[in-house]
Amino acid sequence: MKLIGENLVCERGGRTVFSGISFTAESGELLVLRGRNGAGKTSLLRMIAGLNEPVGGQMELQGGRDDEDIALQCQFIAHQEAFKPAMTVAENLQFWSDFFGGGDILDALEAFSLEPLADFSAALLSAGQKRRLALGRLAMIDRPVWLLDEPTVGLDVNSTEQLRQLMRKHLDGGGIILATTHIDLGIKETAVLDFNAVDDQAELTSIGEAE
Amino acid sequence: MARFEKFANPTQFLRLQGFLQPWVTAITIILFVVGLYLSLFVAPADYQQKETVRIMFVHVPAAWAGLMVYTVMALSSAVAIIFRHPLADVAAKSAAPIGLAFTFLSLVTGALWGKPMWGTYWVWDARLTSMFVLFLLYLGYMAIWQAIEDPHRAARISSIVALVGFINVPIIKFSVDWWNTLHQPASVFKMNGPAISPSILIPLLVMGAAYSFLFLALHLLALKTEVNARKLRQMQLAEAGKV
Amino acid sequence: MKPVIAILKRDLLLAWRQGGGVGTAIGFFLTVMVLLPLGIGPDLGLLQKIAPGGLWIALLLSVLLSADRIYQIDYDDGSLEQMTLGPVPLELVAGAKAMAHWLSSGLPLAIAAPFLGFLLNLDTKLILPLLGAMVLGSIGLSLLASLGAAVTVGLRKGGLLVSLLVLPLYVPVLIFGISASAAGQAGPDISGSSFIILLAVTLVIVVVTPIASGAALRTFMR
């Protein structure tokens, strides 16, 4: 499987966030996105997830299910956790499992050792626990491409290690991961996509920062 | 103040509640048996309204109780705001559904009484209208508790709502009375204050006492439930912190 | 179909557990029922005449205002973003959420309304026709309100704007709903044909609004 982006251009609110971004990521590869705030890292992830339409360039997922959009073969873990405080942890996970078409909620709980909280109201969770719960969805729902936006924010050492294991397992199983992060994940990244190094980037970055 | 502090402790309160509950419940049952016997069998039927007048013995004390509980709720809210007494907002919160039920009962019995008296279930008479507004105030108070997630903030905002409502109750009553006399001269049934005969007044007062004790019994139970719910939440929070 | 049922189940559960649900909507309804006589006067004959119209307008407003937050919370907490990546198009997501709103707000209000009509001295002959017309009409009311919620989801202070956008769209439902409720007064023929037109209007709304809502949501997510 191979995810390819060619000469992608992203616009938001009439301004160019980035242009001329190209990348490839094959099965078992981790592509880390680096760059200053506002350089467009999150925008690229959202674009692959189908939440931003590219105004130029193309994307392709070779070896995936051809009949489905790329977005439907991706899992996007964003800043917001998408959990309802009025429901229990288990009910929340079960909903997302049903919605995305299957997956055992135990996998999600076990990935970050949250089993004891299954029957607790999600309102009782701390920020870090919510984060772990959101990342737990990765273990529950089976999709080949993971798009992780700052996945380690709010995680303690233990949980970061659990995330690392989860990501390794996914890569070993032939998955693809694109992640934005500032810290060293401790996994040998296959490639780094540096937004600052792209042509004309100095100018573009400053535009992005105004946002 | 020292005594106050003692009851503020939830464990102390639960002990007091455990002691009081059976007694209060027993008194409530006795008062209701006596009160209903007096109202249904001893008190005379009205020569105009016949037996339907007996609805009054359920209706009027229910309305009293509805007003009384709102007063309790407002006072508890005031204590909660001024002294930040930990049990006060629990008291206000758990009183509301009981007061709502009393008010609802007074509205329903009022409508049932209205049918034989006025020929229709509902008349926009000043008393009924005021009770209806009180019912809405209860609903609003309970809704705001539900709407705010953080319990401390919910307690504070609800207290403000209860107090503003309480200050408004007499104004609402006055304006509704004025509105009503504006449209129609007071012609509907009015209790003649001092002329009321003891054969009616006594059952009415006994029923009033019965409703008051019923409130006390239910309120103690509701307080216990609420205190336990908060303890459970605390324990769950502590437990969740360990994971 | 499973994702759609999952959303339906979740929204019903949330409506049941969270504040601001059907209890508040019925409370609002009751408040309008009090304000009407306070404004018009307690004359029972007059109130009886305006009862069906008063009930319909209270229903319109209650359904509209309870729909305010159909999408807002999901938008704020990232649920809507995740749903965009789901296996079903947003049109179906919107349909499921509108359906959940109808089941948790529109339908209970429509069932309660005619029985609360006794507050306005409603002619008892009208209760059944009013019930039928309101149950049917509330489907359209819920769907249109959810459309209003969808087109304002990304905006702060959407509340008043929703009313301005949606209330004019309520006109056909109100007109044929009232007419279909008047069975006892205007003879069976008129109310019969009004009922069929109300049905037709509802069907059009059922088809159009999920598509429009889906398109609006997609625009806001991008």
XYZ file of C-alpha atoms in Angstrom, chain C residues 29-186:
158
model
C -44.780 25.227 25.730
C -46.570 25.655 29.053
C -45.095 29.116 29.482
C -46.548 30.220 26.160
C -49.868 28.729 27.286
C -49.804 31.038 30.322
C -48.668 34.128 28.500
C -51.424 33.872 25.900
C -54.357 34.356 28.315
C -52.360 36.920 30.273
C -52.058 38.937 27.102
C -55.553 38.354 25.757
C -57.623 38.059 28.895
C -59.253 35.120 30.637
C -62.460 35.138 28.544
C -63.063 31.433 27.909
C -65.155 31.987 24.800
C -62.409 34.008 23.177
C -59.712 31.571 24.281
C -61.670 28.684 22.816
C -61.711 30.413 19.444
C -57.977 31.001 19.353
C -57.018 27.693 21.008
C -55.989 25.711 17.880
C -53.957 28.597 16.520
C -52.371 29.280 19.891
C -51.422 25.629 20.296
C -49.923 25.456 16.813
C -47.836 28.565 17.299
C -46.624 27.335 20.688
C -45.727 24.032 19.022
C -43.813 25.782 16.224
C -41.767 27.788 18.677
C -41.088 24.910 21.073
C -39.867 22.623 18.299
C -37.772 25.376 16.759
C -36.068 26.393 19.988
C -35.384 22.845 21.119
C -33.593 22.193 17.812
C -31.066 24.915 18.456
C -28.341 22.586 19.645
C -28.841 19.519 17.446
C -25.455 19.962 15.798
C -23.764 22.584 17.951
C -22.383 20.293 20.657
C -21.272 17.684 18.139
C -19.544 20.429 16.222
C -17.809 21.802 19.309
C -16.551 18.506 20.697
C -15.283 17.109 17.406
C -17.958 14.434 16.967
C -19.163 15.966 13.729
C -15.626 15.915 12.374
C -15.368 12.192 13.103
C -18.783 11.612 11.539
C -17.570 13.246 8.349
C -15.009 10.426 8.089
C -17.672 7.786 8.630
C -18.927 5.204 6.193
C -22.223 7.026 5.579
C -22.701 10.372 3.853
C -23.531 13.419 5.979
C -27.001 13.517 4.459
C -27.827 10.304 6.303
C -26.152 11.588 9.466
C -28.350 14.690 9.236
C -31.426 12.554 8.603
C -30.670 10.391 11.626
C -30.099 13.379 13.885
C -33.291 15.100 12.710
C -35.195 11.875 13.248
C -33.801 11.612 16.783
C -34.887 15.194 17.403
C -38.385 14.453 16.201
C -38.643 11.364 18.395
C -37.279 13.131 21.469
C -38.881 16.569 21.094
C -41.289 17.021 18.190
C -43.361 13.902 18.779
C -43.746 14.240 22.577
C -44.695 17.898 22.133
C -47.198 17.079 19.409
C -48.770 14.405 21.602
C -48.854 16.627 24.689
C -50.138 19.765 22.951
C -53.780 18.873 22.267
C -54.186 17.635 25.826
C -52.756 20.864 27.179
C -55.430 22.532 25.072
C -57.801 22.290 28.003
C -55.917 25.267 29.419
C -57.373 27.286 26.546
C -60.769 25.647 26.885
C -60.192 23.750 23.628
C -63.300 22.147 22.184
C -62.917 18.451 23.070
C -64.118 17.455 19.580
C -60.931 19.011 18.235
C -58.503 16.977 20.325
C -58.241 14.012 17.952
C -57.940 15.930 14.661
C -55.450 18.272 16.310
C -53.434 15.321 17.587
C -53.297 13.749 14.119
C -52.340 16.978 12.379
C -49.721 17.844 14.986
C -48.064 14.424 14.969
C -47.763 14.596 11.187
C -46.882 18.280 11.076
C -44.207 18.006 13.752
C -42.106 15.805 11.438
C -41.751 18.737 9.088
C -41.212 21.144 11.973
C -38.372 19.051 13.415
C -36.711 18.589 10.038
C -36.871 22.273 9.115
C -35.584 23.247 12.555
C -32.692 20.830 12.132
C -31.937 22.434 8.778
C -31.822 25.805 10.520
C -29.456 24.329 13.096
C -27.261 22.890 10.335
C -26.863 26.122 8.375
C -25.862 28.041 11.514
C -23.719 25.398 13.216
C -20.387 27.143 12.759
C -21.741 30.505 13.889
C -21.764 31.901 17.366
C -25.076 33.459 18.309
C -27.013 31.433 15.771
C -30.229 31.468 17.832
C -32.103 34.463 16.479
C -30.838 33.849 12.976
C -32.265 30.323 13.049
C -35.694 31.732 13.903
C -35.503 34.244 11.101
C -34.493 31.554 8.603
C -36.834 28.800 9.664
C -40.078 30.486 10.736
C -40.974 31.558 7.174
C -40.422 27.974 6.046
C -42.967 26.888 8.652
C -45.782 28.744 6.879
C -47.135 25.842 4.768
C -47.027 23.408 7.686
C -48.863 25.927 9.875
C -51.548 26.713 7.291
C -52.382 23.146 6.358
C -51.845 21.937 9.903
C -54.415 24.387 11.252
C -56.787 23.566 8.457
C -56.447 19.831 9.047
C -57.065 20.383 12.764
C -60.395 22.066 12.112
C -62.291 18.845 11.403
C -65.089 19.523 13.864
C -65.590 23.067 12.679
C -65.221 23.123 8.927
